[in-house]
GROMACS .gro file of C-alpha atoms in nm:
model
  454
    1UNK     CA    1   0.262  -1.735  -0.997
    2UNK     CA    2   0.129  -1.388  -1.061
    3UNK     CA    3   0.214  -1.025  -1.078
    4UNK     CA    4   0.391  -0.753  -0.895
    5UNK     CA    5   0.426  -0.436  -1.060
    6UNK     CA    6   0.600  -0.570  -1.150
    7UNK     CA    7   0.646  -0.853  -1.127
    8UNK     CA    8   0.767  -0.799  -1.036
    9UNK     CA    9   1.027  -0.843  -0.782
   10UNK     CA   10   0.800  -0.686  -0.523
   11UNK     CA   11   0.968  -0.762  -0.201
   12UNK     CA   12   1.292  -0.567  -0.252
   13UNK     CA   13   1.141  -0.317  -0.486
   14UNK     CA   14   1.370  -0.252  -0.775
   15UNK     CA   15   1.709  -0.405  -0.711
   16UNK     CA   16   2.038  -0.220  -0.733
   17UNK     CA   17   2.380  -0.372  -0.797
   18UNK     CA   18   2.630  -0.320  -0.520
   19UNK     CA   19   3.002  -0.288  -0.573
   20UNK     CA   20   3.277  -0.527  -0.482
   21UNK     CA   21   3.544  -0.736  -0.652
   22UNK     CA   22   3.619  -1.108  -0.657
   23UNK     CA   23   3.708  -1.220  -0.304
   24UNK     CA   24   4.070  -1.290  -0.229
   25UNK     CA   25   4.193  -1.583  -0.024
   26UNK     CA   26   4.234  -1.351   0.273
   27UNK     CA   27   3.872  -1.237   0.246
   28UNK     CA   28   3.757  -1.597   0.230
   29UNK     CA   29   3.954  -1.674   0.547
   30UNK     CA   30   3.778  -1.391   0.729
   31UNK     CA   31   3.444  -1.514   0.599
   32UNK     CA   32   3.524  -1.862   0.731
   33UNK     CA   33   3.584  -1.726   1.078
   34UNK     CA   34   3.251  -1.544   1.065
   35UNK     CA   35   3.056  -1.846   0.942
   36UNK     CA   36   3.005  -1.734   0.582
   37UNK     CA   37   3.238  -1.984   0.412
   38UNK     CA   38   2.956  -2.193   0.262
   39UNK     CA   39   2.788  -1.901   0.085
   40UNK     CA   40   2.792  -1.910  -0.293
   41UNK     CA   41   2.902  -1.581  -0.449
   42UNK     CA   42   2.793  -1.528  -0.810
   43UNK     CA   43   2.917  -1.212  -0.983
   44UNK     CA   44   2.835  -1.159  -1.353
   45UNK     CA   45   3.081  -0.866  -1.362
   46UNK     CA   46   3.371  -1.051  -1.203
   47UNK     CA   47   3.552  -1.079  -1.535
   48UNK     CA   48   3.524  -0.703  -1.587
   49UNK     CA   49   3.663  -0.640  -1.241
   50UNK     CA   50   3.961  -0.867  -1.304
   51UNK     CA   51   4.039  -0.681  -1.626
   52UNK     CA   52   4.008  -0.343  -1.458
   53UNK     CA   53   3.705  -0.252  -1.670
   54UNK     CA   54   3.423  -0.033  -1.544
   55UNK     CA   55   3.156  -0.210  -1.337
   56UNK     CA   56   2.839  -0.095  -1.168
   57UNK     CA   57   2.860   0.166  -0.891
   58UNK     CA   58   2.925   0.036  -0.543
   59UNK     CA   59   2.674   0.058  -0.260
   60UNK     CA   60   2.656  -0.070   0.095
   61UNK     CA   61   2.972  -0.216   0.235
   62UNK     CA   62   2.984  -0.594   0.256
   63UNK     CA   63   3.072  -0.580   0.625
   64UNK     CA   64   2.757  -0.377   0.697
   65UNK     CA   65   2.541  -0.633   0.520
   66UNK     CA   66   2.693  -0.913   0.723
   67UNK     CA   67   2.611  -0.727   1.041
   68UNK     CA   68   2.255  -0.660   0.921
   69UNK     CA   69   2.182  -1.027   0.864
   70UNK     CA   70   2.365  -1.161   1.170
   71UNK     CA   71   2.481  -1.524   1.177
   72UNK     CA   72   2.203  -1.667   1.394
   73UNK     CA   73   1.928  -1.482   1.209
   74UNK     CA   74   2.081  -1.580   0.879
   75UNK     CA   75   2.082  -1.950   0.968
   76UNK     CA   76   1.734  -1.943   1.120
   77UNK     CA   77   1.560  -1.833   0.802
   78UNK     CA   78   1.739  -2.041   0.537
   79UNK     CA   79   1.471  -2.198   0.317
   80UNK     CA   80   1.195  -1.980   0.463
   81UNK     CA   81   0.966  -1.713   0.320
   82UNK     CA   82   1.100  -1.391   0.471
   83UNK     CA   83   0.851  -1.154   0.305
   84UNK     CA   84   0.732  -1.014   0.638
   85UNK     CA   85   0.940  -1.201   0.897
   86UNK     CA   86   1.249  -0.986   0.912
   87UNK     CA   87   1.276  -0.641   1.064
   88UNK     CA   88   1.578  -0.478   0.901
   89UNK     CA   89   1.767  -0.158   0.987
   90UNK     CA   90   1.677   0.153   0.790
   91UNK     CA   91   2.028   0.194   0.650
   92UNK     CA   92   1.970  -0.093   0.409
   93UNK     CA   93   1.633   0.053   0.309
   94UNK     CA   94   1.529   0.308   0.051
   95UNK     CA   95   1.284   0.596   0.118
   96UNK     CA   96   1.012   0.416  -0.077
   97UNK     CA   97   0.729   0.180   0.016
   98UNK     CA   98   0.618  -0.138  -0.156
   99UNK     CA   99   0.303   0.046  -0.265
  100UNK     CA  100   0.518   0.302  -0.441
  101UNK     CA  101   0.717   0.020  -0.596
  102UNK     CA  102   0.398  -0.133  -0.732
  103UNK     CA  103   0.320   0.204  -0.892
  104UNK     CA  104   0.638   0.194  -1.100
  105UNK     CA  105   0.445  -0.009  -1.356
  106UNK     CA  106   0.264   0.317  -1.437
  107UNK     CA  107   0.573   0.477  -1.594
  108UNK     CA  108   0.505   0.370  -1.950
  109UNK     CA  109   0.124   0.378  -1.970
  110UNK     CA  110   0.155   0.536  -2.316
  111UNK     CA  111   0.222   0.183  -2.442
  112UNK     CA  112  -0.130   0.079  -2.337
  113UNK     CA  113  -0.270   0.395  -2.494
  114UNK     CA  114  -0.103   0.290  -2.820
  115UNK     CA  115  -0.235  -0.065  -2.784
  116UNK     CA  116  -0.589   0.064  -2.748
  117UNK     CA  117  -0.566   0.270  -3.068
  118UNK     CA  118  -0.401  -0.003  -3.279
  119UNK     CA  119  -0.626  -0.179  -3.530
  120UNK     CA  120  -0.446  -0.512  -3.583
  121UNK     CA  121  -0.506  -0.751  -3.291
  122UNK     CA  122  -0.155  -0.899  -3.293
  123UNK     CA  123   0.018  -0.563  -3.316
  124UNK     CA  124  -0.212  -0.456  -3.034
  125UNK     CA  125  -0.098  -0.757  -2.830
  126UNK     CA  126   0.266  -0.666  -2.898
  127UNK     CA  127   0.211  -0.323  -2.739
  128UNK     CA  128   0.056  -0.488  -2.433
  129UNK     CA  129   0.352  -0.727  -2.410
  130UNK     CA  130   0.599  -0.438  -2.432
  131UNK     CA  131   0.414  -0.268  -2.148
  132UNK     CA  132   0.438  -0.582  -1.935
  133UNK     CA  133   0.818  -0.592  -1.986
  134UNK     CA  134   0.870  -0.219  -1.922
  135UNK     CA  135   0.859  -0.227  -1.536
  136UNK     CA  136   1.173  -0.442  -1.540
  137UNK     CA  137   1.359  -0.133  -1.658
  138UNK     CA  138   1.349  -0.029  -1.291
  139UNK     CA  139   1.428  -0.375  -1.153
  140UNK     CA  140   1.787  -0.341  -1.038
  141UNK     CA  141   1.769  -0.149  -0.712
  142UNK     CA  142   1.876  -0.362  -0.418
  143UNK     CA  143   1.756  -0.141  -0.134
  144UNK     CA  144   1.460  -0.275   0.060
  145UNK     CA  145   1.144  -0.060   0.057
  146UNK     CA  146   0.928  -0.009   0.365
  147UNK     CA  147   0.653  -0.263   0.427
  148UNK     CA  148   0.317  -0.082   0.409
  149UNK     CA  149   0.104  -0.034   0.718
  150UNK     CA  150  -0.236  -0.203   0.696
  151UNK     CA  151  -0.468   0.047   0.528
  152UNK     CA  152  -0.182   0.251   0.381
  153UNK     CA  153  -0.245   0.384   0.030
  154UNK     CA  154  -0.060   0.541  -0.260
  155UNK     CA  155  -0.224   0.746  -0.530
  156UNK     CA  156  -0.093   0.889  -0.854
  157UNK     CA  157  -0.193   1.092  -1.157
  158UNK     CA  158   0.021   1.021  -1.460
  159UNK     CA  159   0.024   0.994  -1.839
  160UNK     CA  160  -0.290   1.068  -2.040
  161UNK     CA  161  -0.536   1.116  -1.754
  162UNK     CA  162  -0.435   0.799  -1.567
  163UNK     CA  163  -0.552   0.780  -1.205
  164UNK     CA  164  -0.391   0.513  -0.989
  165UNK     CA  165  -0.463   0.392  -0.636
  166UNK     CA  166  -0.300   0.114  -0.433
  167UNK     CA  167  -0.402  -0.003  -0.086
  168UNK     CA  168  -0.250  -0.250   0.161
  169UNK     CA  169  -0.550  -0.477   0.213
  170UNK     CA  170  -0.381  -0.744   0.427
  171UNK     CA  171  -0.088  -0.744   0.668
  172UNK     CA  172  -0.045  -1.119   0.731
  173UNK     CA  173   0.001  -1.230   0.459
  174UNK     CA  174   0.110  -0.900   0.305
  175UNK     CA  175  -0.117  -0.820   0.009
  176UNK     CA  176  -0.167  -0.499  -0.182
  177UNK     CA  177  -0.437  -0.426  -0.437
  178UNK     CA  178  -0.418  -0.158  -0.704
  179UNK     CA  179  -0.631  -0.008  -0.980
  180UNK     CA  180  -0.557   0.239  -1.259
  181UNK     CA  181  -0.759   0.366  -1.550
  182UNK     CA  182  -0.795   0.630  -1.818
  183UNK     CA  183  -0.992   0.653  -2.140
  184UNK     CA  184  -0.784   0.376  -2.302
  185UNK     CA  185  -0.736   0.104  -2.041
  186UNK     CA  186  -0.807  -0.036  -1.697
  187UNK     CA  187  -0.539  -0.204  -1.490
  188UNK     CA  188  -0.608  -0.423  -1.186
  189UNK     CA  189  -0.350  -0.582  -0.959
  190UNK     CA  190  -0.344  -0.803  -0.653
  191UNK     CA  191   0.014  -0.855  -0.537
  192UNK     CA  192   0.098  -1.124  -0.280
  193UNK     CA  193   0.465  -1.213  -0.337
  194UNK     CA  194   0.648  -1.484  -0.147
  195UNK     CA  195   1.019  -1.549  -0.111
  196UNK     CA  196   1.269  -1.820  -0.026
  197UNK     CA  197   1.590  -1.727   0.153
  198UNK     CA  198   1.878  -1.944   0.028
  199UNK     CA  199   2.171  -1.817   0.231
  200UNK     CA  200   2.338  -1.562   0.006
  201UNK     CA  201   2.049  -1.524  -0.234
  202UNK     CA  202   1.675  -1.470  -0.224
  203UNK     CA  203   1.424  -1.614  -0.467
  204UNK     CA  204   1.122  -1.392  -0.526
  205UNK     CA  205   0.799  -1.550  -0.648
  206UNK     CA  206   0.572  -1.270  -0.774
  207UNK     CA  207   0.244  -1.438  -0.685
  208UNK     CA  208  -0.052  -1.222  -0.768
  209UNK     CA  209  -0.317  -1.140  -1.021
  210UNK     CA  210  -0.291  -0.882  -1.300
  211UNK     CA  211  -0.564  -0.796  -1.547
  212UNK     CA  212  -0.543  -0.533  -1.819
  213UNK     CA  213  -0.855  -0.428  -2.012
  214UNK     CA  214  -0.837  -0.225  -2.333
  215UNK     CA  215  -1.138   0.004  -2.362
  216UNK     CA  216  -1.195   0.016  -2.739
  217UNK     CA  217  -1.162  -0.356  -2.815
  218UNK     CA  218  -1.284  -0.476  -2.476
  219UNK     CA  219  -0.999  -0.729  -2.466
  220UNK     CA  220  -0.888  -0.855  -2.126
  221UNK     CA  221  -0.528  -0.968  -2.073
  222UNK     CA  222  -0.384  -1.161  -1.778
  223UNK     CA  223  -0.017  -1.160  -1.682
  224UNK     CA  224   0.212  -1.409  -1.510
  225UNK     CA  225   0.562  -1.255  -1.478
  226UNK     CA  226   0.893  -1.441  -1.444
  227UNK     CA  227   1.057  -1.513  -1.110
  228UNK     CA  228   1.348  -1.310  -0.977
  229UNK     CA  229   1.663  -1.397  -0.786
  230UNK     CA  230   1.854  -1.151  -0.568
  231UNK     CA  231   2.216  -1.269  -0.557
  232UNK     CA  232   2.485  -1.196  -0.297
  233UNK     CA  233   2.265  -1.029  -0.036
  234UNK     CA  234   2.520  -1.101   0.242
  235UNK     CA  235   2.859  -1.107   0.067
  236UNK     CA  236   2.968  -1.015  -0.283
  237UNK     CA  237   2.821  -0.773  -0.535
  238UNK     CA  238   2.442  -0.772  -0.493
  239UNK     CA  239   2.254  -0.801  -0.820
  240UNK     CA  240   1.921  -0.925  -0.954
  241UNK     CA  241   1.826  -1.165  -1.228
  242UNK     CA  242   1.483  -1.225  -1.379
  243UNK     CA  243   1.441  -1.568  -1.533
  244UNK     CA  244   1.181  -1.807  -1.669
  245UNK     CA  245   0.863  -1.749  -1.868
  246UNK     CA  246   0.645  -1.442  -1.879
  247UNK     CA  247   0.298  -1.548  -1.994
  248UNK     CA  248   0.028  -1.310  -2.115
  249UNK     CA  249  -0.313  -1.444  -2.217
  250UNK     CA  250  -0.586  -1.256  -2.400
  251UNK     CA  251  -0.887  -1.431  -2.252
  252UNK     CA  252  -1.116  -1.250  -2.497
  253UNK     CA  253  -0.960  -1.371  -2.824
  254UNK     CA  254  -0.764  -1.676  -2.709
  255UNK     CA  255  -0.434  -1.529  -2.831
  256UNK     CA  256  -0.128  -1.576  -2.610
  257UNK     CA  257   0.221  -1.442  -2.561
  258UNK     CA  258   0.511  -1.629  -2.405
  259UNK     CA  259   0.844  -1.458  -2.345
  260UNK     CA  260   1.140  -1.653  -2.208
  261UNK     CA  261   1.366  -1.453  -1.979
  262UNK     CA  262   1.714  -1.604  -1.994
  263UNK     CA  263   1.894  -1.676  -1.670
  264UNK     CA  264   2.231  -1.500  -1.645
  265UNK     CA  265   2.514  -1.735  -1.738
  266UNK     CA  266   2.885  -1.739  -1.667
  267UNK     CA  267   3.053  -1.396  -1.694
  268UNK     CA  268   2.715  -1.235  -1.758
  269UNK     CA  269   2.634  -1.436  -2.072
  270UNK     CA  270   2.272  -1.382  -2.178
  271UNK     CA  271   2.206  -1.140  -1.895
  272UNK     CA  272   1.885  -0.936  -1.936
  273UNK     CA  273   1.794  -1.109  -2.265
  274UNK     CA  274   1.448  -1.238  -2.351
  275UNK     CA  275   1.264  -1.353  -2.659
  276UNK     CA  276   0.931  -1.503  -2.748
  277UNK     CA  277   0.620  -1.478  -2.960
  278UNK     CA  278   0.261  -1.363  -2.978
  279UNK     CA  279   0.048  -1.661  -3.086
  280UNK     CA  280  -0.303  -1.664  -3.229
  281UNK     CA  281  -0.573  -1.880  -3.074
  282UNK     CA  282  -0.464  -2.177  -3.288
  283UNK     CA  283  -0.109  -2.149  -3.153
  284UNK     CA  284   0.046  -2.006  -3.470
  285UNK     CA  285   0.329  -1.757  -3.424
  286UNK     CA  286   0.237  -1.406  -3.536
  287UNK     CA  287   0.484  -1.160  -3.380
  288UNK     CA  288   0.838  -1.217  -3.258
  289UNK     CA  289   0.951  -1.015  -2.956
  290UNK     CA  290   1.316  -0.976  -2.847
  291UNK     CA  291   1.517  -0.743  -2.633
  292UNK     CA  292   1.681  -0.680  -2.297
  293UNK     CA  293   1.439  -0.635  -2.010
  294UNK     CA  294   1.638  -0.347  -1.862
  295UNK     CA  295   1.673  -0.161  -2.195
  296UNK     CA  296   1.431  -0.222  -2.481
  297UNK     CA  297   1.168  -0.435  -2.659
  298UNK     CA  298   1.169  -0.498  -3.034
  299UNK     CA  299   0.889  -0.660  -3.237
  300UNK     CA  300   0.860  -0.794  -3.591
  301UNK     CA  301   0.581  -0.976  -3.773
  302UNK     CA  302   0.683  -1.336  -3.836
  303UNK     CA  303   0.573  -1.648  -4.021
  304UNK     CA  304   0.457  -1.972  -3.862
  305UNK     CA  305   0.818  -2.085  -3.809
  306UNK     CA  306   0.904  -1.770  -3.618
  307UNK     CA  307   1.119  -1.621  -3.895
  308UNK     CA  308   1.060  -1.251  -3.974
  309UNK     CA  309   0.830  -1.199  -4.270
  310UNK     CA  310   1.000  -1.074  -4.587
  311UNK     CA  311   1.022  -0.697  -4.575
  312UNK     CA  312   0.874  -0.677  -4.225
  313UNK     CA  313   0.988  -0.378  -4.025
  314UNK     CA  314   1.148  -0.431  -3.685
  315UNK     CA  315   0.964  -0.193  -3.454
  316UNK     CA  316   1.121  -0.048  -3.142
  317UNK     CA  317   0.828  -0.083  -2.901
  318UNK     CA  318   0.988   0.041  -2.579
  319UNK     CA  319   1.313   0.200  -2.468
  320UNK     CA  320   1.399   0.245  -2.101
  321UNK     CA  321   1.434   0.609  -2.000
  322UNK     CA  322   1.798   0.689  -1.909
  323UNK     CA  323   1.857   0.667  -1.535
  324UNK     CA  324   2.014   0.946  -1.326
  325UNK     CA  325   2.391   0.911  -1.292
  326UNK     CA  326   2.536   0.845  -0.945
  327UNK     CA  327   2.197   0.854  -0.777
  328UNK     CA  328   2.246   0.733  -0.417
  329UNK     CA  329   1.949   0.492  -0.425
  330UNK     CA  330   1.969   0.432  -0.803
  331UNK     CA  331   1.620   0.578  -0.836
  332UNK     CA  332   1.484   0.626  -1.185
  333UNK     CA  333   1.346   0.967  -1.280
  334UNK     CA  334   0.998   0.820  -1.238
  335UNK     CA  335   1.079   0.685  -0.891
  336UNK     CA  336   1.184   1.034  -0.787
  337UNK     CA  337   0.848   1.158  -0.913
  338UNK     CA  338   0.666   0.894  -0.710
  339UNK     CA  339   0.858   1.005  -0.402
  340UNK     CA  340   0.795   1.375  -0.451
  341UNK     CA  341   0.526   1.583  -0.285
  342UNK     CA  342   0.585   1.879  -0.517
  343UNK     CA  343   0.305   1.992  -0.747
  344UNK     CA  344   0.056   1.718  -0.660
  345UNK     CA  345  -0.298   1.719  -0.531
  346UNK     CA  346  -0.331   1.658  -0.159
  347UNK     CA  347  -0.334   1.278  -0.123
  348UNK     CA  348  -0.534   1.074   0.125
  349UNK     CA  349  -0.417   1.084   0.489
  350UNK     CA  350  -0.310   0.720   0.445
  351UNK     CA  351  -0.073   0.797   0.154
  352UNK     CA  352   0.286   0.666   0.161
  353UNK     CA  353   0.427   1.014   0.100
  354UNK     CA  354   0.298   1.113   0.444
  355UNK     CA  355   0.492   0.840   0.629
  356UNK     CA  356   0.734   1.010   0.869
  357UNK     CA  357   0.992   0.727   0.858
  358UNK     CA  358   1.009   0.741   0.479
  359UNK     CA  359   1.038   1.120   0.483
  360UNK     CA  360   1.312   1.114   0.748
  361UNK     CA  361   1.513   0.859   0.552
  362UNK     CA  362   1.476   1.066   0.234
  363UNK     CA  363   1.619   1.361   0.427
  364UNK     CA  364   1.916   1.150   0.539
  365UNK     CA  365   1.805   1.142   0.904
  366UNK     CA  366   1.862   0.770   0.961
  367UNK     CA  367   1.835   0.777   1.339
  368UNK     CA  368   1.501   0.955   1.330
  369UNK     CA  369   1.383   0.732   1.045
  370UNK     CA  370   1.459   0.422   1.252
  371UNK     CA  371   1.274   0.560   1.553
  372UNK     CA  372   0.970   0.652   1.342
  373UNK     CA  373   0.970   0.309   1.179
  374UNK     CA  374   0.963   0.138   1.518
  375UNK     CA  375   0.690   0.375   1.638
  376UNK     CA  376   0.466   0.302   1.339
  377UNK     CA  377   0.517  -0.073   1.373
  378UNK     CA  378   0.420  -0.057   1.740
  379UNK     CA  379   0.111   0.150   1.656
  380UNK     CA  380   0.010  -0.116   1.406
  381UNK     CA  381   0.050  -0.388   1.670
  382UNK     CA  382  -0.155  -0.181   1.917
  383UNK     CA  383  -0.433  -0.149   1.661
  384UNK     CA  384  -0.438  -0.524   1.611
  385UNK     CA  385  -0.466  -0.581   1.986
  386UNK     CA  386  -0.752  -0.331   2.004
  387UNK     CA  387  -0.927  -0.499   1.710
  388UNK     CA  388  -0.901  -0.836   1.881
  389UNK     CA  389  -1.026  -0.684   2.207
  390UNK     CA  390  -1.333  -0.538   2.034
  391UNK     CA  391  -1.383  -0.843   1.808
  392UNK     CA  392  -1.372  -0.605   1.512
  393UNK     CA  393  -1.255  -0.689   1.163
  394UNK     CA  394  -1.039  -0.484   0.932
  395UNK     CA  395  -1.221  -0.369   0.620
  396UNK     CA  396  -1.021  -0.208   0.338
  397UNK     CA  397  -1.158   0.130   0.232
  398UNK     CA  398  -1.118   0.115  -0.146
  399UNK     CA  399  -1.121  -0.255  -0.240
  400UNK     CA  400  -1.352  -0.544  -0.151
  401UNK     CA  401  -1.276  -0.913  -0.131
  402UNK     CA  402  -1.469  -1.130  -0.377
  403UNK     CA  403  -1.518  -1.484  -0.251
  404UNK     CA  404  -1.617  -1.654  -0.579
  405UNK     CA  405  -1.478  -1.455  -0.874
  406UNK     CA  406  -1.437  -1.584  -1.227
  407UNK     CA  407  -1.079  -1.705  -1.264
  408UNK     CA  408  -0.908  -1.714  -1.601
  409UNK     CA  409  -0.657  -1.955  -1.752
  410UNK     CA  410  -0.320  -1.940  -1.580
  411UNK     CA  411  -0.441  -1.746  -1.275
  412UNK     CA  412  -0.359  -1.881  -0.930
  413UNK     CA  413  -0.624  -2.039  -0.714
  414UNK     CA  414  -0.787  -1.825  -0.446
  415UNK     CA  415  -0.608  -2.014  -0.167
  416UNK     CA  416  -0.281  -1.859  -0.289
  417UNK     CA  417  -0.403  -1.520  -0.409
  418UNK     CA  418  -0.741  -1.390  -0.290
  419UNK     CA  419  -0.935  -1.173  -0.531
  420UNK     CA  420  -0.971  -0.807  -0.440
  421UNK     CA  421  -1.192  -0.582  -0.652
  422UNK     CA  422  -1.175  -0.205  -0.684
  423UNK     CA  423  -1.499  -0.053  -0.554
  424UNK     CA  424  -1.475   0.268  -0.758
  425UNK     CA  425  -1.552   0.480  -0.451
  426UNK     CA  426  -1.214   0.652  -0.473
  427UNK     CA  427  -1.300   0.795  -0.815
  428UNK     CA  428  -1.620   0.943  -0.669
  429UNK     CA  429  -1.430   1.157  -0.419
  430UNK     CA  430  -1.413   1.531  -0.488
  431UNK     CA  431  -1.093   1.612  -0.676
  432UNK     CA  432  -0.845   1.739  -0.418
  433UNK     CA  433  -0.672   2.073  -0.453
  434UNK     CA  434  -0.299   2.102  -0.505
  435UNK     CA  435  -0.114   2.135  -0.177
  436UNK     CA  436   0.226   2.253  -0.061
  437UNK     CA  437   0.484   1.977  -0.025
  438UNK     CA  438   0.548   2.089   0.331
  439UNK     CA  439   0.195   1.980   0.423
  440UNK     CA  440   0.235   1.635   0.262
  441UNK     CA  441   0.590   1.506   0.295
  442UNK     CA  442   0.597   1.308   0.622
  443UNK     CA  443   0.293   1.497   0.756
  444UNK     CA  444  -0.052   1.380   0.866
  445UNK     CA  445  -0.006   1.006   0.807
  446UNK     CA  446  -0.322   0.827   0.924
  447UNK     CA  447  -0.411   0.480   0.788
  448UNK     CA  448  -0.555   0.382   1.127
  449UNK     CA  449  -0.884   0.216   1.207
  450UNK     CA  450  -0.885   0.379   1.551
  451UNK     CA  451  -0.716   0.717   1.498
  452UNK     CA  452  -0.812   0.840   1.847
  453UNK     CA  453  -0.573   0.579   1.994
  454UNK     CA  454  -0.267   0.747   1.848
   0.00000   0.00000   0.00000
């Protein structure tokens, strides 16, 4: 297993809870006639709904989701990896691409800045661990983002001088590579998630490779995030759970961190909770970490048994920024920033902000968005045919594939996740001028190898 930006539940981007109450007998009868009677519906807020208490905001109607999946298509893909197999209608999508989703891990880069300036190695590790949990604060949107076009990019300037670039380096299988850096850290990601469709749920395996390097200490950390499960994607209230271990290794010092994300139990018991420890190279517990992955991370120095040291202060390492109320796509404030073309430098022609289908969907023009999506997909297929005709190969512009890299403990073998290395050429480009949003949003999109064809 490996990273997404989080981890992070890459395929469906962040996952939003959809409304709905416990099905009545009449609803179940209708489902039986439609072929849905064997689907398991799991709703952690069912008890709230029965008591008339407030639950999460509703989203797409259940009937619409049934139509989107279609009985034959639904049955055909049970047990399969549907990462890039399914073409879905734009009305169950969000105006966001998977490259933009991967960039959501850049929201709390101040945590890595703090890690780099912290003297104690275990406190430093605790800051890194808090950073690795922080992307899950945006992990409850259930809209599907657009799959990137081969060669598509997304760039970002954020935090204390952080420059970020992601590129879609492979289409089949879908793989994106990303790099970010400032004066405190370097962040490198290869994200190659896979999935398993289970009928009314989808397991997401965040296969990939994440490395974080702190500049001052020179420490290198690797990350293996927990798995995710999207429940009730056909019927019932759609919601996401993250479960299992998150493992972070400092390959420089030998220290490790293991956080256990608890699977949601009956009536929501244990939902969002995690706990674990930072261990030294001998395996002795040094810092205890607890919290809820959608809200906060706390840390306290502990003894070898895991009990807090006498007089040790519980430190609040991270708190999730409050989310906008009644936002249609349940975007965070940071997601809105990633989707905005206001006040930014002119991005590369291949940038996700320039995609016309994404821009049309953001403007609420679903018909036009669907047409543009189909047009781009056909252009991509035409490019592939032309490449085959010419016996050309696709070469990413900003990352290069390394055939025999050094792999660290816990990282997946190359057969599952190839190693892509940032060339640094992007940082050598002249700094672009700021541009008007009207010249960026949905305009001038060109990730193509043969632009004269289009």
